[in-house]
Amino acid sequence: MAWNRDDMAARAALELRDGFYVNLGIGIPTLVANHIPAGMSVTLQSENGMLGMGPFPFEGEEDADLINAGKQTITELPASSYFSSADSFAMIRGGHIDLSILGAMQVAANGDLANWMVPGKMVKGMGGAMDLVAGVKRVVVVMEHSEKSGAPKLVKACSLPLTGQKVVDLVVTELGVFEVNRGRTPVRLTALAPDVTLDEVRARTEAEFEVAL
Amino acid sequence: MADKTRKDAAEALAGRLFDGMTIMAGGFGLCGIPEHLIAAIRDSAVKDLTVISNNCGVDDFGLGLLLGAGQIRRMISSYVGENKLFAELYLSGKLELEFNPQGTLAERIRAGGAGIPAFFTRTGVGTLVAEGKEIRNFDGEDYVMERALSADLSIVKAWKGDAEGNLIYRKTARNFNPMMATAGKVCVAEVEQLVAIGDLDRDNIHTPGIYVDSIVQGAAFEKRIEQRTTRPVAGKAAV
């Protein structure tokens, strides 16, 4: 059985290390916060200007001045800090964030990432994605293995406009985990979801990969 | 010291608006937006605006008001996904749009206020963002040159301020406001609380008054929440 969204988040959470500063994207990456191991200290950065993001507020305690990058109301923690967008992206661009977990439309075998634009459709904008992949030390993608049409998303070369070149370290899908290593090595399949076969992964993956289970 | 206090947003903007001008507006989503100044710009009917702001409000609030009134010709933003009218105007060719990566946008504005005409960044190298821009290699890595941004007017929102124009922001409502305050030829600030000179902690002022030309205390702030997200009282914490 393939992994569900929560399983994928749990798998991505294995990338967390004690003391990490981490930026989580919108969607499944947000769920990674629910899988921080007990006793591990992980500080969440929100690129709109906060370190030390706390949980959602209780009803009635929402603060319009306290939101995350997805514009959701959040809370602060005793060690939280606030700063401007320029300081926030200096932190990101300057390589001070250890890990970024984000979604993708396509990832290529060479580590290229496309996640902001489909030509011909209304473009919403890249937000902070290009800065994150350009500056964060390790970039983990969590995405569905295929598009709704069935088209593969782990591809030989991205056909969609890029967010960054050679930026992806690891990909987690519902079928398995792939080391991409920014294109420095061949793609390696390092974990399979329960009851998923290698043949199924091969059939649904365009990029060539080695098996290292 | 001149008293920079004005009685309301319209008075603070009087004589400062003209057709075809460039305006920077602080805020991230609807958080930390100068809502009274935006409404006063809408009421002024000034048009053909170039607006620099991370987002463009929602259909009936924030910069969406200027969009709805047909006052904006061009937007420079990083993300406009929350605004349906934006899509309609853009797809029908009535609105020009320049997307910047969010950190590049923030740094262009910071540079604009700091007298730095351009800078090199790794963000966007090898993407559409870098097309037509100079690429230079430093220490084995490619970087793209980005130009500074400035504006005829910047409008910002702070939590507290005084008659000298010293400003303190609150929580994530700070966002783009501090850089924008520095990058407008004129900066008008609106605050929730206008306090007496000396009441702000001098060691904790985020924007020194030199950057601010006029300051106004907003009447009732709506401070609308875009995505009200809560957790159940008995449930486990979830972000």
PDB file of C-alpha atoms in Angstrom, chain A:
ATOM      1  CA  MET A   1       0.000   0.000   0.000  1.00  0.00           C
ATOM      2  CA  ALA A   2       1.357   3.371  -0.975  1.00  0.00           C
ATOM      3  CA  TRP A   3       2.013   5.950   1.709  1.00  0.00           C
ATOM      4  CA  ASN A   4      -0.695   8.499   2.509  1.00  0.00           C
ATOM      5  CA  ARG A   5      -0.010  12.204   3.063  1.00  0.00           C
ATOM      6  CA  ASP A   6       0.733  11.700   6.730  1.00  0.00           C
ATOM      7  CA  ASP A   7       3.078   8.777   6.020  1.00  0.00           C
ATOM      8  CA  MET A   8       4.941  10.928   3.499  1.00  0.00           C
ATOM      9  CA  ALA A   9       5.286  13.705   6.066  1.00  0.00           C
ATOM     10  CA  ALA A  10       6.571  11.178   8.617  1.00  0.00           C
ATOM     11  CA  ARG A  11       9.122   9.906   6.075  1.00  0.00           C
ATOM     12  CA  ALA A  12      10.291  13.458   5.359  1.00  0.00           C
ATOM     13  CA  ALA A  13      10.538  14.067   9.115  1.00  0.00           C
ATOM     14  CA  LEU A  14      13.344  11.478   9.228  1.00  0.00           C
ATOM     15  CA  GLU A  15      15.477  14.231   7.644  1.00  0.00           C
ATOM     16  CA  LEU A  16      15.158  16.376  10.784  1.00  0.00           C
ATOM     17  CA  ARG A  17      18.104  16.581  13.169  1.00  0.00           C
ATOM     18  CA  ASP A  18      18.398  17.972  16.655  1.00  0.00           C
ATOM     19  CA  GLY A  19      19.093  21.700  16.558  1.00  0.00           C
ATOM     20  CA  PHE A  20      17.947  22.187  12.953  1.00  0.00           C
ATOM     21  CA  TYR A  21      16.381  25.391  11.677  1.00  0.00           C
ATOM     22  CA  VAL A  22      13.763  24.292   9.147  1.00  0.00           C
ATOM     23  CA  ASN A  23      11.440  25.945   6.647  1.00  0.00           C
ATOM     24  CA  LEU A  24       8.300  23.989   5.724  1.00  0.00           C
ATOM     25  CA  GLY A  25       6.308  24.705   2.576  1.00  0.00           C
ATOM     26  CA  ILE A  26       2.551  24.675   2.154  1.00  0.00           C
ATOM     27  CA  GLY A  27       0.602  21.373   1.892  1.00  0.00           C
ATOM     28  CA  ILE A  28       2.099  18.023   2.928  1.00  0.00           C
ATOM     29  CA  PRO A  29       5.361  19.696   4.088  1.00  0.00           C
ATOM     30  CA  THR A  30       3.345  21.568   6.736  1.00  0.00           C
ATOM     31  CA  LEU A  31       2.365  18.181   8.224  1.00  0.00           C
ATOM     32  CA  VAL A  32       6.034  17.400   8.918  1.00  0.00           C
ATOM     33  CA  ALA A  33       5.700  19.581  12.037  1.00  0.00           C
ATOM     34  CA  ASN A  34       3.423  16.893  13.529  1.00  0.00           C
ATOM     35  CA  HIS A  35       6.221  14.334  13.246  1.00  0.00           C
ATOM     36  CA  ILE A  36       9.079  16.072  15.048  1.00  0.00           C
ATOM     37  CA  PRO A  37      10.395  13.329  17.356  1.00  0.00           C
ATOM     38  CA  ALA A  38       9.856  13.893  21.063  1.00  0.00           C
ATOM     39  CA  GLY A  39      12.949  15.369  22.667  1.00  0.00           C
ATOM     40  CA  MET A  40      14.301  16.747  19.387  1.00  0.00           C
ATOM     41  CA  SER A  41      14.704  20.494  19.197  1.00  0.00           C
ATOM     42  CA  VAL A  42      13.684  21.812  15.770  1.00  0.00           C
ATOM     43  CA  THR A  43      13.054  25.518  15.131  1.00  0.00           C
ATOM     44  CA  LEU A  44      10.598  26.336  12.354  1.00  0.00           C
ATOM     45  CA  GLN A  45      11.262  29.411  10.236  1.00  0.00           C
ATOM     46  CA  SER A  46       8.434  31.236   8.527  1.00  0.00           C
ATOM     47  CA  GLU A  47       9.769  33.340   5.656  1.00  0.00           C
ATOM     48  CA  ASN A  48       7.391  36.224   6.348  1.00  0.00           C
ATOM     49  CA  GLY A  49       9.590  37.010   9.327  1.00  0.00           C
ATOM     50  CA  MET A  50       9.586  34.589  12.248  1.00  0.00           C
ATOM     51  CA  LEU A  51      11.757  31.964  13.883  1.00  0.00           C
ATOM     52  CA  GLY A  52      10.182  29.584  16.358  1.00  0.00           C
ATOM     53  CA  MET A  53       6.741  29.038  14.898  1.00  0.00           C
ATOM     54  CA  GLY A  54       4.290  27.582  17.389  1.00  0.00           C
ATOM     55  CA  PRO A  55       1.090  25.610  16.799  1.00  0.00           C
ATOM     56  CA  PHE A  56      -2.200  27.004  15.505  1.00  0.00           C
ATOM     57  CA  PRO A  57      -3.972  29.142  18.132  1.00  0.00           C
ATOM     58  CA  PHE A  58      -6.988  28.031  20.086  1.00  0.00           C
ATOM     59  CA  GLU A  59     -10.238  29.477  18.814  1.00  0.00           C
ATOM     60  CA  GLY A  60     -10.648  33.033  20.054  1.00  0.00           C
ATOM     61  CA  GLU A  61      -6.879  33.521  20.435  1.00  0.00           C
ATOM     62  CA  GLU A  62      -6.104  34.280  16.774  1.00  0.00           C
ATOM     63  CA  ASP A  63      -3.896  37.339  16.240  1.00  0.00           C
ATOM     64  CA  ALA A  64      -4.078  39.126  12.864  1.00  0.00           C
ATOM     65  CA  ASP A  65      -0.442  40.218  13.346  1.00  0.00           C
ATOM     66  CA  LEU A  66       0.802  36.634  13.702  1.00  0.00           C
ATOM     67  CA  ILE A  67       0.600  34.478  10.585  1.00  0.00           C
ATOM     68  CA  ASN A  68       2.761  31.988   8.695  1.00  0.00           C
ATOM     69  CA  ALA A  69       3.797  32.153   5.047  1.00  0.00           C
ATOM     70  CA  GLY A  70       0.551  30.407   4.096  1.00  0.00           C
ATOM     71  CA  LYS A  71      -1.297  33.329   5.754  1.00  0.00           C
ATOM     72  CA  GLN A  72      -2.626  31.005   8.474  1.00  0.00           C
ATOM     73  CA  THR A  73      -2.907  32.215  12.058  1.00  0.00           C
ATOM     74  CA  ILE A  74      -0.181  30.714  14.274  1.00  0.00           C
ATOM     75  CA  THR A  75       1.272  31.244  17.751  1.00  0.00           C
ATOM     76  CA  GLU A  76       4.652  32.154  19.175  1.00  0.00           C
ATOM     77  CA  LEU A  77       6.908  30.198  21.539  1.00  0.00           C
ATOM     78  CA  PRO A  78       9.029  31.498  24.433  1.00  0.00           C
ATOM     79  CA  ALA A  79      12.165  31.609  22.230  1.00  0.00           C
ATOM     80  CA  SER A  80      10.483  32.995  19.079  1.00  0.00           C
ATOM     81  CA  SER A  81      11.848  36.028  17.279  1.00  0.00           C
ATOM     82  CA  TYR A  82      10.484  38.365  14.610  1.00  0.00           C
ATOM     83  CA  PHE A  83      12.311  40.182  11.818  1.00  0.00           C
ATOM     84  CA  SER A  84      11.757  41.874   8.471  1.00  0.00           C
ATOM     85  CA  SER A  85      11.389  40.113   5.116  1.00  0.00           C
ATOM     86  CA  ALA A  86      14.881  41.347   4.140  1.00  0.00           C
ATOM     87  CA  ASP A  87      16.377  39.800   7.286  1.00  0.00           C
ATOM     88  CA  SER A  88      14.344  36.646   6.754  1.00  0.00           C
ATOM     89  CA  PHE A  89      15.679  36.112   3.260  1.00  0.00           C
ATOM     90  CA  ALA A  90      19.199  37.083   4.255  1.00  0.00           C
ATOM     91  CA  MET A  91      18.897  34.164   6.684  1.00  0.00           C
ATOM     92  CA  ILE A  92      17.649  31.919   3.860  1.00  0.00           C
ATOM     93  CA  ARG A  93      19.978  33.113   1.096  1.00  0.00           C
ATOM     94  CA  GLY A  94      22.921  33.225   3.461  1.00  0.00           C
ATOM     95  CA  GLY A  95      22.756  29.479   4.125  1.00  0.00           C
ATOM     96  CA  HIS A  96      21.667  29.682   7.763  1.00  0.00           C
ATOM     97  CA  ILE A  97      18.613  27.447   7.367  1.00  0.00           C
ATOM     98  CA  ASP A  98      19.448  23.739   7.558  1.00  0.00           C
ATOM     99  CA  LEU A  99      16.514  22.185   5.749  1.00  0.00           C
ATOM    100  CA  SER A 100      13.702  23.197   3.425  1.00  0.00           C
ATOM    101  CA  ILE A 101      10.840  20.764   2.783  1.00  0.00           C
ATOM    102  CA  LEU A 102       8.585  21.778  -0.096  1.00  0.00           C
ATOM    103  CA  GLY A 103       6.227  20.534  -2.796  1.00  0.00           C
ATOM    104  CA  ALA A 104       6.982  20.202  -6.501  1.00  0.00           C
ATOM    105  CA  MET A 105       5.411  19.833  -9.920  1.00  0.00           C
ATOM    106  CA  GLN A 106       8.534  18.218 -11.412  1.00  0.00           C
ATOM    107  CA  VAL A 107      11.965  17.110 -10.209  1.00  0.00           C
ATOM    108  CA  ALA A 108      14.646  16.096 -12.719  1.00  0.00           C
ATOM    109  CA  ALA A 109      17.413  13.537 -12.324  1.00  0.00           C
ATOM    110  CA  ASN A 110      19.956  16.388 -12.260  1.00  0.00           C
ATOM    111  CA  GLY A 111      18.257  17.989  -9.247  1.00  0.00           C
ATOM    112  CA  ASP A 112      16.359  20.673 -11.170  1.00  0.00           C
ATOM    113  CA  LEU A 113      13.084  21.692  -9.549  1.00  0.00           C
ATOM    114  CA  ALA A 114       9.905  23.141 -11.110  1.00  0.00           C
ATOM    115  CA  ASN A 115       7.151  24.149  -8.702  1.00  0.00           C
ATOM    116  CA  TRP A 116       5.811  27.603  -9.526  1.00  0.00           C
ATOM    117  CA  MET A 117       4.476  27.966 -13.028  1.00  0.00           C
ATOM    118  CA  VAL A 118       2.506  26.137 -15.702  1.00  0.00           C
ATOM    119  CA  PRO A 119       2.711  28.170 -18.934  1.00  0.00           C
ATOM    120  CA  GLY A 120      -0.700  29.130 -20.291  1.00  0.00           C
ATOM    121  CA  LYS A 121      -2.348  28.945 -16.887  1.00  0.00           C
ATOM    122  CA  MET A 122      -2.776  31.820 -14.462  1.00  0.00           C
ATOM    123  CA  VAL A 123       0.510  32.276 -12.716  1.00  0.00           C
ATOM    124  CA  LYS A 124       0.302  32.968  -9.007  1.00  0.00           C
ATOM    125  CA  GLY A 125       3.960  33.724  -8.464  1.00  0.00           C
ATOM    126  CA  MET A 126       6.961  32.000  -6.962  1.00  0.00           C
ATOM    127  CA  GLY A 127       6.727  33.563  -3.503  1.00  0.00           C
ATOM    128  CA  GLY A 128       9.847  32.568  -1.579  1.00  0.00           C
ATOM    129  CA  ALA A 129      10.465  29.219  -3.308  1.00  0.00           C
ATOM    130  CA  MET A 130      13.329  30.364  -5.543  1.00  0.00           C
ATOM    131  CA  ASP A 131      15.153  31.947  -2.611  1.00  0.00           C
ATOM    132  CA  LEU A 132      14.662  28.870  -0.426  1.00  0.00           C
ATOM    133  CA  VAL A 133      16.055  26.399  -2.956  1.00  0.00           C
ATOM    134  CA  ALA A 134      18.941  28.733  -3.779  1.00  0.00           C
ATOM    135  CA  GLY A 135      20.015  29.236  -0.192  1.00  0.00           C
ATOM    136  CA  VAL A 136      18.955  26.439   2.144  1.00  0.00           C
ATOM    137  CA  LYS A 137      21.582  23.780   2.861  1.00  0.00           C
ATOM    138  CA  ARG A 138      19.382  20.738   2.176  1.00  0.00           C
ATOM    139  CA  VAL A 139      16.223  20.668   0.026  1.00  0.00           C
ATOM    140  CA  VAL A 140      13.712  17.840   0.402  1.00  0.00           C
ATOM    141  CA  VAL A 141      10.741  17.567  -1.962  1.00  0.00           C
ATOM    142  CA  VAL A 142       7.527  15.859  -0.888  1.00  0.00           C
ATOM    143  CA  MET A 143       5.183  15.291  -3.826  1.00  0.00           C
ATOM    144  CA  GLU A 144       2.707  12.919  -5.445  1.00  0.00           C
ATOM    145  CA  HIS A 145       4.577  10.489  -7.662  1.00  0.00           C
ATOM    146  CA  SER A 146       2.496  11.284 -10.758  1.00  0.00           C
ATOM    147  CA  GLU A 147       0.266  14.046 -12.039  1.00  0.00           C
ATOM    148  CA  LYS A 148      -3.487  13.468 -12.072  1.00  0.00           C
ATOM    149  CA  SER A 149      -3.107  12.673 -15.781  1.00  0.00           C
ATOM    150  CA  GLY A 150      -0.672   9.905 -14.818  1.00  0.00           C
ATOM    151  CA  ALA A 151       2.324  11.788 -16.233  1.00  0.00           C
ATOM    152  CA  PRO A 152       5.486  11.188 -14.224  1.00  0.00           C
ATOM    153  CA  LYS A 153       6.851  14.002 -12.043  1.00  0.00           C
ATOM    154  CA  LEU A 154      10.301  12.519 -11.413  1.00  0.00           C
ATOM    155  CA  VAL A 155      11.615  13.143 -14.907  1.00  0.00           C
ATOM    156  CA  LYS A 156      14.771  13.130 -17.059  1.00  0.00           C
ATOM    157  CA  ALA A 157      14.529  16.891 -17.604  1.00  0.00           C
ATOM    158  CA  CYS A 158      11.923  19.366 -16.372  1.00  0.00           C
ATOM    159  CA  SER A 159       9.550  20.589 -19.090  1.00  0.00           C
ATOM    160  CA  LEU A 160       8.078  23.264 -16.805  1.00  0.00           C
ATOM    161  CA  PRO A 161       9.861  26.550 -16.004  1.00  0.00           C
ATOM    162  CA  LEU A 162      12.443  25.989 -13.287  1.00  0.00           C
ATOM    163  CA  THR A 163      12.407  27.212  -9.703  1.00  0.00           C
ATOM    164  CA  GLY A 164      16.074  26.306  -9.340  1.00  0.00           C
ATOM    165  CA  GLN A 165      18.856  24.367 -11.058  1.00  0.00           C
ATOM    166  CA  LYS A 166      20.438  21.356  -9.324  1.00  0.00           C
ATOM    167  CA  VAL A 167      18.867  22.118  -5.966  1.00  0.00           C
ATOM    168  CA  VAL A 168      17.004  18.968  -4.872  1.00  0.00           C
ATOM    169  CA  ASP A 169      18.658  16.553  -2.447  1.00  0.00           C
ATOM    170  CA  LEU A 170      15.853  14.094  -1.717  1.00  0.00           C
ATOM    171  CA  VAL A 171      12.358  13.279  -3.032  1.00  0.00           C
ATOM    172  CA  VAL A 172       9.609  11.578  -1.011  1.00  0.00           C
ATOM    173  CA  THR A 173       6.520  10.356  -2.892  1.00  0.00           C
ATOM    174  CA  GLU A 174       3.738   7.949  -1.942  1.00  0.00           C
ATOM    175  CA  LEU A 175       5.749   5.159  -3.588  1.00  0.00           C
ATOM    176  CA  GLY A 176       9.185   5.654  -2.094  1.00  0.00           C
ATOM    177  CA  VAL A 177      12.211   7.795  -1.313  1.00  0.00           C
ATOM    178  CA  PHE A 178      14.749   8.906  -3.940  1.00  0.00           C
ATOM    179  CA  GLU A 179      18.170  10.392  -3.322  1.00  0.00           C
ATOM    180  CA  VAL A 180      18.774  12.988  -6.018  1.00  0.00           C
ATOM    181  CA  ASN A 181      21.816  14.613  -4.419  1.00  0.00           C
ATOM    182  CA  ARG A 182      21.607  17.738  -6.611  1.00  0.00           C
ATOM    183  CA  GLY A 183      22.550  15.658  -9.658  1.00  0.00           C
ATOM    184  CA  ARG A 184      26.034  14.840  -8.314  1.00  0.00           C
ATOM    185  CA  THR A 185      25.228  11.109  -8.349  1.00  0.00           C
ATOM    186  CA  PRO A 186      22.715   8.942 -10.227  1.00  0.00           C
ATOM    187  CA  VAL A 187      19.236   8.972  -8.673  1.00  0.00           C
ATOM    188  CA  ARG A 188      18.892   6.183  -6.102  1.00  0.00           C
ATOM    189  CA  LEU A 189      15.698   4.629  -4.791  1.00  0.00           C
ATOM    190  CA  THR A 190      16.424   4.098  -1.092  1.00  0.00           C
ATOM    191  CA  ALA A 191      13.010   3.135   0.336  1.00  0.00           C
ATOM    192  CA  LEU A 192       9.794   1.636  -0.959  1.00  0.00           C
ATOM    193  CA  ALA A 193       6.339   2.089   0.574  1.00  0.00           C
ATOM    194  CA  PRO A 194       4.783  -1.151   1.837  1.00  0.00           C
ATOM    195  CA  ASP A 195       3.474  -3.448  -0.927  1.00  0.00           C
ATOM    196  CA  VAL A 196       4.722  -1.145  -3.687  1.00  0.00           C
ATOM    197  CA  THR A 197       6.732  -3.072  -6.275  1.00  0.00           C
ATOM    198  CA  LEU A 198       9.853  -2.000  -8.098  1.00  0.00           C
ATOM    199  CA  ASP A 199       8.004  -2.629 -11.357  1.00  0.00           C
ATOM    200  CA  GLU A 200       5.310  -0.148 -10.382  1.00  0.00           C
ATOM    201  CA  VAL A 201       7.917   2.477  -9.506  1.00  0.00           C
ATOM    202  CA  ARG A 202       9.777   1.837 -12.775  1.00  0.00           C
ATOM    203  CA  ALA A 203       6.559   2.115 -14.781  1.00  0.00           C
ATOM    204  CA  ARG A 204       5.636   5.436 -13.184  1.00  0.00           C
ATOM    205  CA  THR A 205       9.061   7.098 -13.152  1.00  0.00           C
ATOM    206  CA  GLU A 206      10.639   8.744 -16.186  1.00  0.00           C
ATOM    207  CA  ALA A 207      14.019   9.475 -14.593  1.00  0.00           C
ATOM    208  CA  GLU A 208      16.468   6.616 -14.521  1.00  0.00           C
ATOM    209  CA  PHE A 209      17.352   5.438 -11.045  1.00  0.00           C
ATOM    210  CA  GLU A 210      19.461   2.872  -9.263  1.00  0.00           C
ATOM    211  CA  VAL A 211      17.957   0.661  -6.620  1.00  0.00           C
ATOM    212  CA  ALA A 212      19.641   0.895  -3.229  1.00  0.00           C
ATOM    213  CA  LEU A 213      17.051  -0.587  -0.879  1.00  0.00           C
TER     214      LEU A 213
END
